[in-house]
């Protein structure tokens, strides 16, 4: 135990008879300065009304030591400074998370040289997701909670249990103080001044020749309300890590095909995408005549569905429309916290389905029509007297290294279908027929020559598409940024509480006036947490009504020094 | 408040802060390191199999797994298919499962291919590349060797031949 603490214990009992806890600076009952430090002050330090903080106790155990560490404002300031420095370091080079696909162990060296490599090795390339940075934030959070609790509870107790009579040295060592003769009996004088003080909005309590007037005490809770707001804010940000509370992803939507938004029961459909480009004369000068195409406005007609049944993977979902919205840049779709922002687009059309007609190659006789879904075709189609069995399907047709038909990629660049046609006048095991729905592929892969070869030198059939009505196209793909942030309302609540705390603390002042009349002599002390000028003015005007001319400036307690 | 209950409150508050702190640090640090490495737990998946049923990682609980990402458009993937099939036959009775995850193709393409190549081990389909992004698969083929406790034992990028595959599976079985 330190010498200082020992000294404090000896002095905990005040001359007024009140037993104060260890660490009390000003007697909880009469306000007499107790600690040596306070006793030597010309103007009393009124922070927390001089009560002991919770953490100040004798024989601190391990728990108390941890508690004391976090209850220190000094520690809090160091934590904030360290966090600030950390944040600054993290902003020197771009963070890893800003790149989609890089190998940070080489990227930083290549891009920023040796310094960049050191930056990476120190782990600063992911500062904000490093254990030490999060630890600092958690410690600030802990400090916020513990500092507040450690002070607000004793302060609350002290302010709700204030006694009216105060020690003479408490009054004369306030920053606003006055001693003057009133030549009047104490109780009568106090009774006379009470209504005048009340008129100024004070709550007044009297005890014989002593008085305590107080207003806007709630302003004292401002900082603590702010802290609660910050804690809610921090917790809300932390909660974003919980599954389902936060999503930020980019998805492409082909026209006309509802697509599930991952980890939700929602499906979104691009029901048409339009884009307007700037005309040549509207382009900025630096782009003119360069053949640049700049989009002026692009928007997606979006339909949002919710899956009602058969929502499991591999089932045909039953969708119910819940919302339609025209998504434009800065005008996202917003449904119960699910937001879809316009992000990008691709105007390459893709075939969704074709409805070709099977015709005789020579006579042109039509046998029948069927609809071929490019992505999800049927295994067999009955077309007139013929049965067409789909043997092979390619999304991006090509020939592999061995010269065999194969997929070149998983995208729908060059869809191709190999059918086996069986029916009248055909060999028993049918004839094979390759079909390329895209005209460009038909030519590139020489569909007719190929089929002639497959048909043993004879081209029997053709699959013909009469008009564009037989082709279902997706004109475009729109890329949307899908965001869910269910923690956001709590972030706002936290911010709101914080703002309330700031208003309470900044725009209101806790003013108190104590006075006592001893043998015709008035001693007045007053305290506020800000706007001392206003307080002095108020006191001066009250005293004026009591026929006491007191200059505002004379109320200032210089404590022997110039203010 | 008595001294004792005050102490209890203090302990509760400190514990709550500790728990939240550990949670925050663990989620942030884990979340960032999304790239699965050897020694890490294998990411989960939920995919439709070519058998029409939904399969998750839990379906293969307790088994050593060889998870192979492939596509019919990836020639080395196609070349290593017979080796995978052969090793599946060899090891399946010893608690090793070979799982092929097709990347980006449709059911018919996958079915036709499996039939043509004689692939009998479970094949799952990842048309939207969800598993690809969770596993951070870059070039294909990529094969994850996962022990029975779900830990990634080895990651192989590139074509596997029969011998290497056999050796890897043997290490996987003996190591776990």
PDB file of N, CA, C and O in Angstrom, chain A residues 54 63-64 66-67 126 129 131 134-135 138 142 145-146 149 235 238 241-242 312-314 375 377-379 390-393 400-401 406-410, chain B residues 1 6-7 10-11 13-14 17 20-21 23-25 27-29 32 46-48 54 72-75 79 103-106 108-109 111-112 116 128-129:
ATOM      1  N   UNK A  54     -14.819   4.308  -7.714  1.00  0.00           N
ATOM      2  CA  UNK A  54     -15.013   2.949  -7.220  1.00  0.00           C
ATOM      3  C   UNK A  54     -13.704   2.187  -7.139  1.00  0.00           C
ATOM      4  O   UNK A  54     -13.507   1.320  -6.300  1.00  0.00           O
ATOM      5  N   UNK A  63      -8.437  -8.705  -9.753  1.00  0.00           N
ATOM      6  CA  UNK A  63      -9.606  -8.149 -10.437  1.00  0.00           C
ATOM      7  C   UNK A  63      -9.587  -6.623 -10.316  1.00  0.00           C
ATOM      8  O   UNK A  63      -9.800  -5.908 -11.291  1.00  0.00           O
ATOM      9  N   UNK A  64      -9.289  -6.156  -9.098  1.00  0.00           N
ATOM     10  CA  UNK A  64      -9.268  -4.702  -8.883  1.00  0.00           C
ATOM     11  C   UNK A  64      -8.191  -4.045  -9.724  1.00  0.00           C
ATOM     12  O   UNK A  64      -8.391  -2.964 -10.271  1.00  0.00           O
ATOM     13  N   UNK A  66      -6.997  -5.043 -12.626  1.00  0.00           N
ATOM     14  CA  UNK A  66      -7.459  -4.973 -14.015  1.00  0.00           C
ATOM     15  C   UNK A  66      -8.481  -3.849 -14.137  1.00  0.00           C
ATOM     16  O   UNK A  66      -8.436  -3.008 -15.045  1.00  0.00           O
ATOM     17  N   UNK A  67      -9.389  -3.820 -13.189  1.00  0.00           N
ATOM     18  CA  UNK A  67     -10.441  -2.803 -13.187  1.00  0.00           C
ATOM     19  C   UNK A  67      -9.818  -1.405 -13.129  1.00  0.00           C
ATOM     20  O   UNK A  67     -10.182  -0.508 -13.882  1.00  0.00           O
ATOM     21  N   UNK A 126      -2.741  -5.448 -43.566  1.00  0.00           N
ATOM     22  CA  UNK A 126      -4.100  -5.743 -43.105  1.00  0.00           C
ATOM     23  C   UNK A 126      -4.278  -5.220 -41.681  1.00  0.00           C
ATOM     24  O   UNK A 126      -4.738  -5.927 -40.801  1.00  0.00           O
ATOM     25  N   UNK A 129      -7.674  -5.484 -39.739  1.00  0.00           N
ATOM     26  CA  UNK A 129      -8.167  -6.799 -39.341  1.00  0.00           C
ATOM     27  C   UNK A 129      -7.079  -7.558 -38.601  1.00  0.00           C
ATOM     28  O   UNK A 129      -7.107  -8.772 -38.521  1.00  0.00           O
ATOM     29  N   UNK A 131      -4.936  -8.661 -35.209  1.00  0.00           N
ATOM     30  CA  UNK A 131      -5.367  -8.926 -33.831  1.00  0.00           C
ATOM     31  C   UNK A 131      -5.086  -7.739 -32.923  1.00  0.00           C
ATOM     32  O   UNK A 131      -5.870  -7.394 -32.054  1.00  0.00           O
ATOM     33  N   UNK A 134      -7.671  -4.828 -33.427  1.00  0.00           N
ATOM     34  CA  UNK A 134      -8.973  -5.156 -32.828  1.00  0.00           C
ATOM     35  C   UNK A 134      -8.847  -5.172 -31.308  1.00  0.00           C
ATOM     36  O   UNK A 134      -9.739  -4.710 -30.593  1.00  0.00           O
ATOM     37  N   UNK A 135      -7.703  -5.677 -30.834  1.00  0.00           N
ATOM     38  CA  UNK A 135      -7.488  -5.681 -29.383  1.00  0.00           C
ATOM     39  C   UNK A 135      -7.528  -4.253 -28.829  1.00  0.00           C
ATOM     40  O   UNK A 135      -8.139  -3.990 -27.792  1.00  0.00           O
ATOM     41  N   UNK A 138     -11.085  -3.171 -28.681  1.00  0.00           N
ATOM     42  CA  UNK A 138     -11.776  -3.830 -27.569  1.00  0.00           C
ATOM     43  C   UNK A 138     -11.374  -3.166 -26.253  1.00  0.00           C
ATOM     44  O   UNK A 138     -12.203  -2.921 -25.376  1.00  0.00           O
ATOM     45  N   UNK A 142     -13.582  -1.453 -23.452  1.00  0.00           N
ATOM     46  CA  UNK A 142     -13.543  -1.823 -22.042  1.00  0.00           C
ATOM     47  C   UNK A 142     -13.321  -0.580 -21.195  1.00  0.00           C
ATOM     48  O   UNK A 142     -13.979  -0.363 -20.165  1.00  0.00           O
ATOM     49  N   UNK A 145     -16.474   1.506 -20.890  1.00  0.00           N
ATOM     50  CA  UNK A 145     -17.463   0.962 -19.950  1.00  0.00           C
ATOM     51  C   UNK A 145     -16.993   1.181 -18.516  1.00  0.00           C
ATOM     52  O   UNK A 145     -17.729   1.697 -17.671  1.00  0.00           O
ATOM     53  N   UNK A 146     -15.731   0.800 -18.270  1.00  0.00           N
ATOM     54  CA  UNK A 146     -15.264   0.792 -16.886  1.00  0.00           C
ATOM     55  C   UNK A 146     -15.036   2.216 -16.371  1.00  0.00           C
ATOM     56  O   UNK A 146     -15.416   2.542 -15.245  1.00  0.00           O
ATOM     57  N   UNK A 149     -18.547   3.524 -15.557  1.00  0.00           N
ATOM     58  CA  UNK A 149     -19.144   2.934 -14.354  1.00  0.00           C
ATOM     59  C   UNK A 149     -18.425   3.410 -13.109  1.00  0.00           C
ATOM     60  O   UNK A 149     -19.029   3.702 -12.082  1.00  0.00           O
ATOM     61  N   UNK A 235     -20.756  -2.218 -30.324  1.00  0.00           N
ATOM     62  CA  UNK A 235     -21.361  -3.551 -30.320  1.00  0.00           C
ATOM     63  C   UNK A 235     -22.042  -3.828 -31.652  1.00  0.00           C
ATOM     64  O   UNK A 235     -21.969  -4.941 -32.171  1.00  0.00           O
ATOM     65  N   UNK A 238     -19.544  -4.674 -34.180  1.00  0.00           N
ATOM     66  CA  UNK A 238     -19.050  -6.021 -33.884  1.00  0.00           C
ATOM     67  C   UNK A 238     -20.049  -7.070 -34.363  1.00  0.00           C
ATOM     68  O   UNK A 238     -19.679  -8.109 -34.892  1.00  0.00           O
ATOM     69  N   UNK A 241     -20.305  -9.044 -37.768  1.00  0.00           N
ATOM     70  CA  UNK A 241     -19.599 -10.283 -38.049  1.00  0.00           C
ATOM     71  C   UNK A 241     -20.467 -11.518 -37.884  1.00  0.00           C
ATOM     72  O   UNK A 241     -20.111 -12.594 -38.330  1.00  0.00           O
ATOM     73  N   UNK A 242     -21.630 -11.388 -37.212  1.00  0.00           N
ATOM     74  CA  UNK A 242     -22.501 -12.542 -37.009  1.00  0.00           C
ATOM     75  C   UNK A 242     -23.111 -12.949 -38.345  1.00  0.00           C
ATOM     76  O   UNK A 242     -23.407 -12.105 -39.181  1.00  0.00           O
ATOM     77  N   UNK A 312     -35.278 -25.452 -51.204  1.00  0.00           N
ATOM     78  CA  UNK A 312     -34.002 -26.136 -51.083  1.00  0.00           C
ATOM     79  C   UNK A 312     -33.304 -26.251 -52.424  1.00  0.00           C
ATOM     80  O   UNK A 312     -33.937 -26.215 -53.477  1.00  0.00           O
ATOM     81  N   UNK A 313     -32.017 -26.417 -52.323  1.00  0.00           N
ATOM     82  CA  UNK A 313     -31.170 -26.578 -53.495  1.00  0.00           C
ATOM     83  C   UNK A 313     -31.700 -27.722 -54.366  1.00  0.00           C
ATOM     84  O   UNK A 313     -32.068 -28.765 -53.868  1.00  0.00           O
ATOM     85  N   UNK A 314     -31.754 -27.509 -55.670  1.00  0.00           N
ATOM     86  CA  UNK A 314     -32.144 -28.575 -56.577  1.00  0.00           C
ATOM     87  C   UNK A 314     -33.643 -28.689 -56.767  1.00  0.00           C
ATOM     88  O   UNK A 314     -34.108 -29.480 -57.579  1.00  0.00           O
ATOM     89  N   UNK A 375     -29.741 -23.568 -71.363  1.00  0.00           N
ATOM     90  CA  UNK A 375     -29.102 -24.009 -70.123  1.00  0.00           C
ATOM     91  C   UNK A 375     -29.643 -25.341 -69.622  1.00  0.00           C
ATOM     92  O   UNK A 375     -28.903 -26.176 -69.124  1.00  0.00           O
ATOM     93  N   UNK A 377     -31.786 -27.996 -71.151  1.00  0.00           N
ATOM     94  CA  UNK A 377     -32.561 -28.673 -72.178  1.00  0.00           C
ATOM     95  C   UNK A 377     -33.154 -29.985 -71.667  1.00  0.00           C
ATOM     96  O   UNK A 377     -32.725 -30.509 -70.630  1.00  0.00           O
ATOM     97  N   UNK A 378     -34.160 -30.481 -72.411  1.00  0.00           N
ATOM     98  CA  UNK A 378     -34.727 -31.791 -72.097  1.00  0.00           C
ATOM     99  C   UNK A 378     -33.808 -32.849 -72.686  1.00  0.00           C
ATOM    100  O   UNK A 378     -33.014 -32.577 -73.588  1.00  0.00           O
ATOM    101  N   UNK A 379     -33.991 -34.077 -72.195  1.00  0.00           N
ATOM    102  CA  UNK A 379     -33.206 -35.176 -72.752  1.00  0.00           C
ATOM    103  C   UNK A 379     -33.744 -35.604 -74.122  1.00  0.00           C
ATOM    104  O   UNK A 379     -32.987 -35.961 -75.003  1.00  0.00           O
ATOM    105  N   UNK A 390     -31.097 -35.865 -76.989  1.00  0.00           N
ATOM    106  CA  UNK A 390     -29.916 -35.021 -76.804  1.00  0.00           C
ATOM    107  C   UNK A 390     -28.779 -35.880 -76.263  1.00  0.00           C
ATOM    108  O   UNK A 390     -28.863 -36.404 -75.149  1.00  0.00           O
ATOM    109  N   UNK A 391     -27.742 -36.054 -77.032  1.00  0.00           N
ATOM    110  CA  UNK A 391     -26.631 -36.921 -76.608  1.00  0.00           C
ATOM    111  C   UNK A 391     -25.563 -36.124 -75.868  1.00  0.00           C
ATOM    112  O   UNK A 391     -25.038 -36.559 -74.852  1.00  0.00           O
ATOM    113  N   UNK A 392     -25.242 -34.973 -76.424  1.00  0.00           N
ATOM    114  CA  UNK A 392     -24.179 -34.167 -75.813  1.00  0.00           C
ATOM    115  C   UNK A 392     -24.592 -32.705 -75.840  1.00  0.00           C
ATOM    116  O   UNK A 392     -25.371 -32.287 -76.700  1.00  0.00           O
ATOM    117  N   UNK A 393     -24.027 -31.998 -74.898  1.00  0.00           N
ATOM    118  CA  UNK A 393     -24.361 -30.576 -74.807  1.00  0.00           C
ATOM    119  C   UNK A 393     -23.094 -29.831 -74.449  1.00  0.00           C
ATOM    120  O   UNK A 393     -22.328 -30.268 -73.595  1.00  0.00           O
ATOM    121  N   UNK A 400     -10.621 -30.063 -78.504  1.00  0.00           N
ATOM    122  CA  UNK A 400      -9.514 -30.079 -77.546  1.00  0.00           C
ATOM    123  C   UNK A 400      -8.225 -30.517 -78.236  1.00  0.00           C
ATOM    124  O   UNK A 400      -8.183 -30.707 -79.455  1.00  0.00           O
ATOM    125  N   UNK A 401      -7.180 -30.673 -77.425  1.00  0.00           N
ATOM    126  CA  UNK A 401      -5.858 -30.983 -77.977  1.00  0.00           C
ATOM    127  C   UNK A 401      -5.892 -32.262 -78.797  1.00  0.00           C
ATOM    128  O   UNK A 401      -5.126 -32.417 -79.754  1.00  0.00           O
ATOM    129  N   UNK A 406     -15.269 -30.599 -77.322  1.00  0.00           N
ATOM    130  CA  UNK A 406     -15.131 -30.418 -75.877  1.00  0.00           C
ATOM    131  C   UNK A 406     -15.597 -29.017 -75.495  1.00  0.00           C
ATOM    132  O   UNK A 406     -15.743 -28.147 -76.346  1.00  0.00           O
ATOM    133  N   UNK A 407     -15.829 -28.836 -74.221  1.00  0.00           N
ATOM    134  CA  UNK A 407     -16.121 -27.504 -73.711  1.00  0.00           C
ATOM    135  C   UNK A 407     -14.827 -26.732 -73.564  1.00  0.00           C
ATOM    136  O   UNK A 407     -13.836 -27.260 -73.052  1.00  0.00           O
ATOM    137  N   UNK A 408     -14.827 -25.487 -74.007  1.00  0.00           N
ATOM    138  CA  UNK A 408     -13.630 -24.672 -73.858  1.00  0.00           C
ATOM    139  C   UNK A 408     -13.670 -23.864 -72.574  1.00  0.00           C
ATOM    140  O   UNK A 408     -12.657 -23.433 -72.058  1.00  0.00           O
ATOM    141  N   UNK A 409     -14.870 -23.603 -72.073  1.00  0.00           N
ATOM    142  CA  UNK A 409     -15.019 -22.903 -70.790  1.00  0.00           C
ATOM    143  C   UNK A 409     -16.419 -23.189 -70.288  1.00  0.00           C
ATOM    144  O   UNK A 409     -17.201 -23.859 -70.968  1.00  0.00           O
ATOM    145  N   UNK A 410     -16.720 -22.671 -69.109  1.00  0.00           N
ATOM    146  CA  UNK A 410     -18.043 -22.933 -68.555  1.00  0.00           C
ATOM    147  C   UNK A 410     -19.047 -21.861 -68.983  1.00  0.00           C
ATOM    148  O   UNK A 410     -20.216 -21.944 -68.648  1.00  0.00           O
TER     149      UNK A 410
ATOM    150  N   UNK B   1     -24.780  -0.972  -2.349  1.00  0.00           N
ATOM    151  CA  UNK B   1     -24.314  -2.276  -2.799  1.00  0.00           C
ATOM    152  C   UNK B   1     -23.211  -2.765  -1.870  1.00  0.00           C
ATOM    153  O   UNK B   1     -22.299  -2.015  -1.540  1.00  0.00           O
ATOM    154  N   UNK B   6     -20.700  -6.101  -5.324  1.00  0.00           N
ATOM    155  CA  UNK B   6     -19.965  -5.187  -6.212  1.00  0.00           C
ATOM    156  C   UNK B   6     -18.877  -5.950  -6.951  1.00  0.00           C
ATOM    157  O   UNK B   6     -18.690  -5.802  -8.142  1.00  0.00           O
ATOM    158  N   UNK B   7     -18.213  -6.813  -6.209  1.00  0.00           N
ATOM    159  CA  UNK B   7     -17.140  -7.623  -6.812  1.00  0.00           C
ATOM    160  C   UNK B   7     -17.718  -8.526  -7.906  1.00  0.00           C
ATOM    161  O   UNK B   7     -17.135  -8.662  -8.977  1.00  0.00           O
ATOM    162  N   UNK B  10     -18.357  -6.601 -10.938  1.00  0.00           N
ATOM    163  CA  UNK B  10     -17.078  -6.316 -11.614  1.00  0.00           C
ATOM    164  C   UNK B  10     -16.616  -7.511 -12.423  1.00  0.00           C
ATOM    165  O   UNK B  10     -16.236  -7.378 -13.592  1.00  0.00           O
ATOM    166  N   UNK B  11     -16.683  -8.689 -11.784  1.00  0.00           N
ATOM    167  CA  UNK B  11     -16.210  -9.898 -12.472  1.00  0.00           C
ATOM    168  C   UNK B  11     -17.070 -10.162 -13.697  1.00  0.00           C
ATOM    169  O   UNK B  11     -16.556 -10.473 -14.783  1.00  0.00           O
ATOM    170  N   UNK B  13     -18.769  -8.017 -15.528  1.00  0.00           N
ATOM    171  CA  UNK B  13     -18.463  -7.047 -16.586  1.00  0.00           C
ATOM    172  C   UNK B  13     -17.146  -7.388 -17.272  1.00  0.00           C
ATOM    173  O   UNK B  13     -17.052  -7.428 -18.492  1.00  0.00           O
ATOM    174  N   UNK B  14     -16.125  -7.701 -16.461  1.00  0.00           N
ATOM    175  CA  UNK B  14     -14.834  -8.028 -17.053  1.00  0.00           C
ATOM    176  C   UNK B  14     -14.935  -9.276 -17.918  1.00  0.00           C
ATOM    177  O   UNK B  14     -14.368  -9.342 -19.008  1.00  0.00           O
ATOM    178  N   UNK B  17     -16.603  -8.423 -21.199  1.00  0.00           N
ATOM    179  CA  UNK B  17     -15.671  -7.725 -22.088  1.00  0.00           C
ATOM    180  C   UNK B  17     -14.674  -8.705 -22.685  1.00  0.00           C
ATOM    181  O   UNK B  17     -14.390  -8.685 -23.879  1.00  0.00           O
ATOM    182  N   UNK B  20     -16.458 -10.852 -25.384  1.00  0.00           N
ATOM    183  CA  UNK B  20     -16.689 -10.052 -26.598  1.00  0.00           C
ATOM    184  C   UNK B  20     -15.371  -9.790 -27.321  1.00  0.00           C
ATOM    185  O   UNK B  20     -15.295  -9.872 -28.539  1.00  0.00           O
ATOM    186  N   UNK B  21     -14.335  -9.504 -26.524  1.00  0.00           N
ATOM    187  CA  UNK B  21     -13.032  -9.204 -27.098  1.00  0.00           C
ATOM    188  C   UNK B  21     -12.480 -10.397 -27.846  1.00  0.00           C
ATOM    189  O   UNK B  21     -12.039 -10.283 -28.986  1.00  0.00           O
ATOM    190  N   UNK B  23     -14.168 -12.898 -29.006  1.00  0.00           N
ATOM    191  CA  UNK B  23     -15.030 -13.113 -30.173  1.00  0.00           C
ATOM    192  C   UNK B  23     -14.624 -12.173 -31.324  1.00  0.00           C
ATOM    193  O   UNK B  23     -14.443 -12.599 -32.454  1.00  0.00           O
ATOM    194  N   UNK B  24     -14.451 -10.891 -30.970  1.00  0.00           N
ATOM    195  CA  UNK B  24     -14.131  -9.897 -32.002  1.00  0.00           C
ATOM    196  C   UNK B  24     -12.816 -10.242 -32.684  1.00  0.00           C
ATOM    197  O   UNK B  24     -12.719 -10.244 -33.910  1.00  0.00           O
ATOM    198  N   UNK B  25     -11.812 -10.556 -31.868  1.00  0.00           N
ATOM    199  CA  UNK B  25     -10.491 -10.805 -32.444  1.00  0.00           C
ATOM    200  C   UNK B  25     -10.531 -12.069 -33.303  1.00  0.00           C
ATOM    201  O   UNK B  25     -10.049 -12.086 -34.429  1.00  0.00           O
ATOM    202  N   UNK B  27     -13.115 -13.570 -34.820  1.00  0.00           N
ATOM    203  CA  UNK B  27     -13.860 -13.453 -36.081  1.00  0.00           C
ATOM    204  C   UNK B  27     -13.100 -12.596 -37.081  1.00  0.00           C
ATOM    205  O   UNK B  27     -13.028 -12.947 -38.248  1.00  0.00           O
ATOM    206  N   UNK B  28     -12.542 -11.499 -36.616  1.00  0.00           N
ATOM    207  CA  UNK B  28     -11.841 -10.622 -37.553  1.00  0.00           C
ATOM    208  C   UNK B  28     -10.611 -11.313 -38.132  1.00  0.00           C
ATOM    209  O   UNK B  28     -10.400 -11.326 -39.336  1.00  0.00           O
ATOM    210  N   UNK B  29      -9.828 -11.926 -37.257  1.00  0.00           N
ATOM    211  CA  UNK B  29      -8.591 -12.546 -37.727  1.00  0.00           C
ATOM    212  C   UNK B  29      -8.896 -13.755 -38.618  1.00  0.00           C
ATOM    213  O   UNK B  29      -8.284 -13.955 -39.656  1.00  0.00           O
ATOM    214  N   UNK B  32     -10.476 -12.712 -42.117  1.00  0.00           N
ATOM    215  CA  UNK B  32      -9.531 -12.145 -43.059  1.00  0.00           C
ATOM    216  C   UNK B  32      -8.763 -13.226 -43.798  1.00  0.00           C
ATOM    217  O   UNK B  32      -8.524 -13.152 -44.986  1.00  0.00           O
ATOM    218  N   UNK B  46     -22.341 -26.698 -49.487  1.00  0.00           N
ATOM    219  CA  UNK B  46     -23.671 -27.272 -49.629  1.00  0.00           C
ATOM    220  C   UNK B  46     -23.996 -27.227 -51.118  1.00  0.00           C
ATOM    221  O   UNK B  46     -24.261 -26.158 -51.672  1.00  0.00           O
ATOM    222  N   UNK B  47     -23.908 -28.364 -51.759  1.00  0.00           N
ATOM    223  CA  UNK B  47     -24.033 -28.388 -53.218  1.00  0.00           C
ATOM    224  C   UNK B  47     -24.942 -29.524 -53.657  1.00  0.00           C
ATOM    225  O   UNK B  47     -25.087 -30.533 -52.969  1.00  0.00           O
ATOM    226  N   UNK B  48     -25.501 -29.330 -54.823  1.00  0.00           N
ATOM    227  CA  UNK B  48     -26.339 -30.345 -55.422  1.00  0.00           C
ATOM    228  C   UNK B  48     -25.429 -31.361 -56.108  1.00  0.00           C
ATOM    229  O   UNK B  48     -24.536 -31.005 -56.853  1.00  0.00           O
ATOM    230  N   UNK B  54     -28.841 -33.117 -52.221  1.00  0.00           N
ATOM    231  CA  UNK B  54     -27.993 -32.043 -51.707  1.00  0.00           C
ATOM    232  C   UNK B  54     -26.937 -32.648 -50.783  1.00  0.00           C
ATOM    233  O   UNK B  54     -27.266 -33.475 -49.926  1.00  0.00           O
ATOM    234  N   UNK B  72     -15.159 -29.927 -67.435  1.00  0.00           N
ATOM    235  CA  UNK B  72     -14.882 -30.679 -68.668  1.00  0.00           C
ATOM    236  C   UNK B  72     -14.027 -29.866 -69.620  1.00  0.00           C
ATOM    237  O   UNK B  72     -13.422 -30.396 -70.531  1.00  0.00           O
ATOM    238  N   UNK B  73     -13.989 -28.558 -69.393  1.00  0.00           N
ATOM    239  CA  UNK B  73     -13.221 -27.652 -70.243  1.00  0.00           C
ATOM    240  C   UNK B  73     -11.763 -27.581 -69.831  1.00  0.00           C
ATOM    241  O   UNK B  73     -10.975 -26.858 -70.434  1.00  0.00           O
ATOM    242  N   UNK B  74     -11.428 -28.276 -68.754  1.00  0.00           N
ATOM    243  CA  UNK B  74     -10.060 -28.204 -68.232  1.00  0.00           C
ATOM    244  C   UNK B  74      -9.401 -29.541 -68.555  1.00  0.00           C
ATOM    245  O   UNK B  74      -9.751 -30.566 -67.985  1.00  0.00           O
ATOM    246  N   UNK B  75      -8.482 -29.487 -69.513  1.00  0.00           N
ATOM    247  CA  UNK B  75      -7.955 -30.754 -70.027  1.00  0.00           C
ATOM    248  C   UNK B  75      -7.183 -31.575 -68.998  1.00  0.00           C
ATOM    249  O   UNK B  75      -7.383 -32.784 -68.909  1.00  0.00           O
ATOM    250  N   UNK B  79      -7.839 -35.443 -67.840  1.00  0.00           N
ATOM    251  CA  UNK B  79      -6.812 -36.481 -67.894  1.00  0.00           C
ATOM    252  C   UNK B  79      -6.645 -37.196 -66.561  1.00  0.00           C
ATOM    253  O   UNK B  79      -6.291 -38.365 -66.529  1.00  0.00           O
ATOM    254  N   UNK B 103     -17.046 -27.276 -61.676  1.00  0.00           N
ATOM    255  CA  UNK B 103     -17.115 -25.821 -61.568  1.00  0.00           C
ATOM    256  C   UNK B 103     -17.844 -25.217 -62.766  1.00  0.00           C
ATOM    257  O   UNK B 103     -17.363 -25.272 -63.893  1.00  0.00           O
ATOM    258  N   UNK B 104     -19.024 -24.689 -62.495  1.00  0.00           N
ATOM    259  CA  UNK B 104     -19.699 -23.825 -63.458  1.00  0.00           C
ATOM    260  C   UNK B 104     -20.489 -24.496 -64.564  1.00  0.00           C
ATOM    261  O   UNK B 104     -21.045 -23.810 -65.410  1.00  0.00           O
ATOM    262  N   UNK B 105     -20.562 -25.812 -64.607  1.00  0.00           N
ATOM    263  CA  UNK B 105     -21.274 -26.440 -65.719  1.00  0.00           C
ATOM    264  C   UNK B 105     -22.634 -26.966 -65.268  1.00  0.00           C
ATOM    265  O   UNK B 105     -22.954 -27.006 -64.090  1.00  0.00           O
ATOM    266  N   UNK B 106     -23.426 -27.396 -66.255  1.00  0.00           N
ATOM    267  CA  UNK B 106     -24.775 -27.834 -65.906  1.00  0.00           C
ATOM    268  C   UNK B 106     -24.835 -29.347 -65.746  1.00  0.00           C
ATOM    269  O   UNK B 106     -23.896 -30.063 -66.066  1.00  0.00           O
ATOM    270  N   UNK B 108     -26.473 -31.771 -67.197  1.00  0.00           N
ATOM    271  CA  UNK B 108     -26.384 -32.701 -68.310  1.00  0.00           C
ATOM    272  C   UNK B 108     -24.942 -32.883 -68.746  1.00  0.00           C
ATOM    273  O   UNK B 108     -24.488 -34.003 -68.994  1.00  0.00           O
ATOM    274  N   UNK B 109     -24.204 -31.784 -68.831  1.00  0.00           N
ATOM    275  CA  UNK B 109     -22.797 -31.867 -69.202  1.00  0.00           C
ATOM    276  C   UNK B 109     -22.046 -32.768 -68.224  1.00  0.00           C
ATOM    277  O   UNK B 109     -21.269 -33.633 -68.628  1.00  0.00           O
ATOM    278  N   UNK B 111     -23.298 -35.056 -66.162  1.00  0.00           N
ATOM    279  CA  UNK B 111     -23.774 -36.448 -66.240  1.00  0.00           C
ATOM    280  C   UNK B 111     -23.156 -37.172 -67.435  1.00  0.00           C
ATOM    281  O   UNK B 111     -22.646 -38.290 -67.307  1.00  0.00           O
ATOM    282  N   UNK B 112     -23.225 -36.520 -68.592  1.00  0.00           N
ATOM    283  CA  UNK B 112     -22.681 -37.135 -69.804  1.00  0.00           C
ATOM    284  C   UNK B 112     -21.209 -37.457 -69.637  1.00  0.00           C
ATOM    285  O   UNK B 112     -20.743 -38.521 -70.013  1.00  0.00           O
ATOM    286  N   UNK B 116     -19.375 -41.071 -69.637  1.00  0.00           N
ATOM    287  CA  UNK B 116     -18.383 -41.371 -70.657  1.00  0.00           C
ATOM    288  C   UNK B 116     -17.057 -41.809 -70.040  1.00  0.00           C
ATOM    289  O   UNK B 116     -16.388 -42.704 -70.528  1.00  0.00           O
ATOM    290  N   UNK B 128     -22.642 -21.785 -59.426  1.00  0.00           N
ATOM    291  CA  UNK B 128     -22.431 -20.362 -59.113  1.00  0.00           C
ATOM    292  C   UNK B 128     -21.070 -20.095 -58.475  1.00  0.00           C
ATOM    293  O   UNK B 128     -20.822 -19.008 -57.960  1.00  0.00           O
ATOM    294  N   UNK B 129     -20.240 -21.110 -58.485  1.00  0.00           N
ATOM    295  CA  UNK B 129     -18.879 -20.991 -57.957  1.00  0.00           C
ATOM    296  C   UNK B 129     -18.828 -20.559 -56.495  1.00  0.00           C
ATOM    297  O   UNK B 129     -17.934 -19.819 -56.068  1.00  0.00           O
TER     298      UNK B 129
END
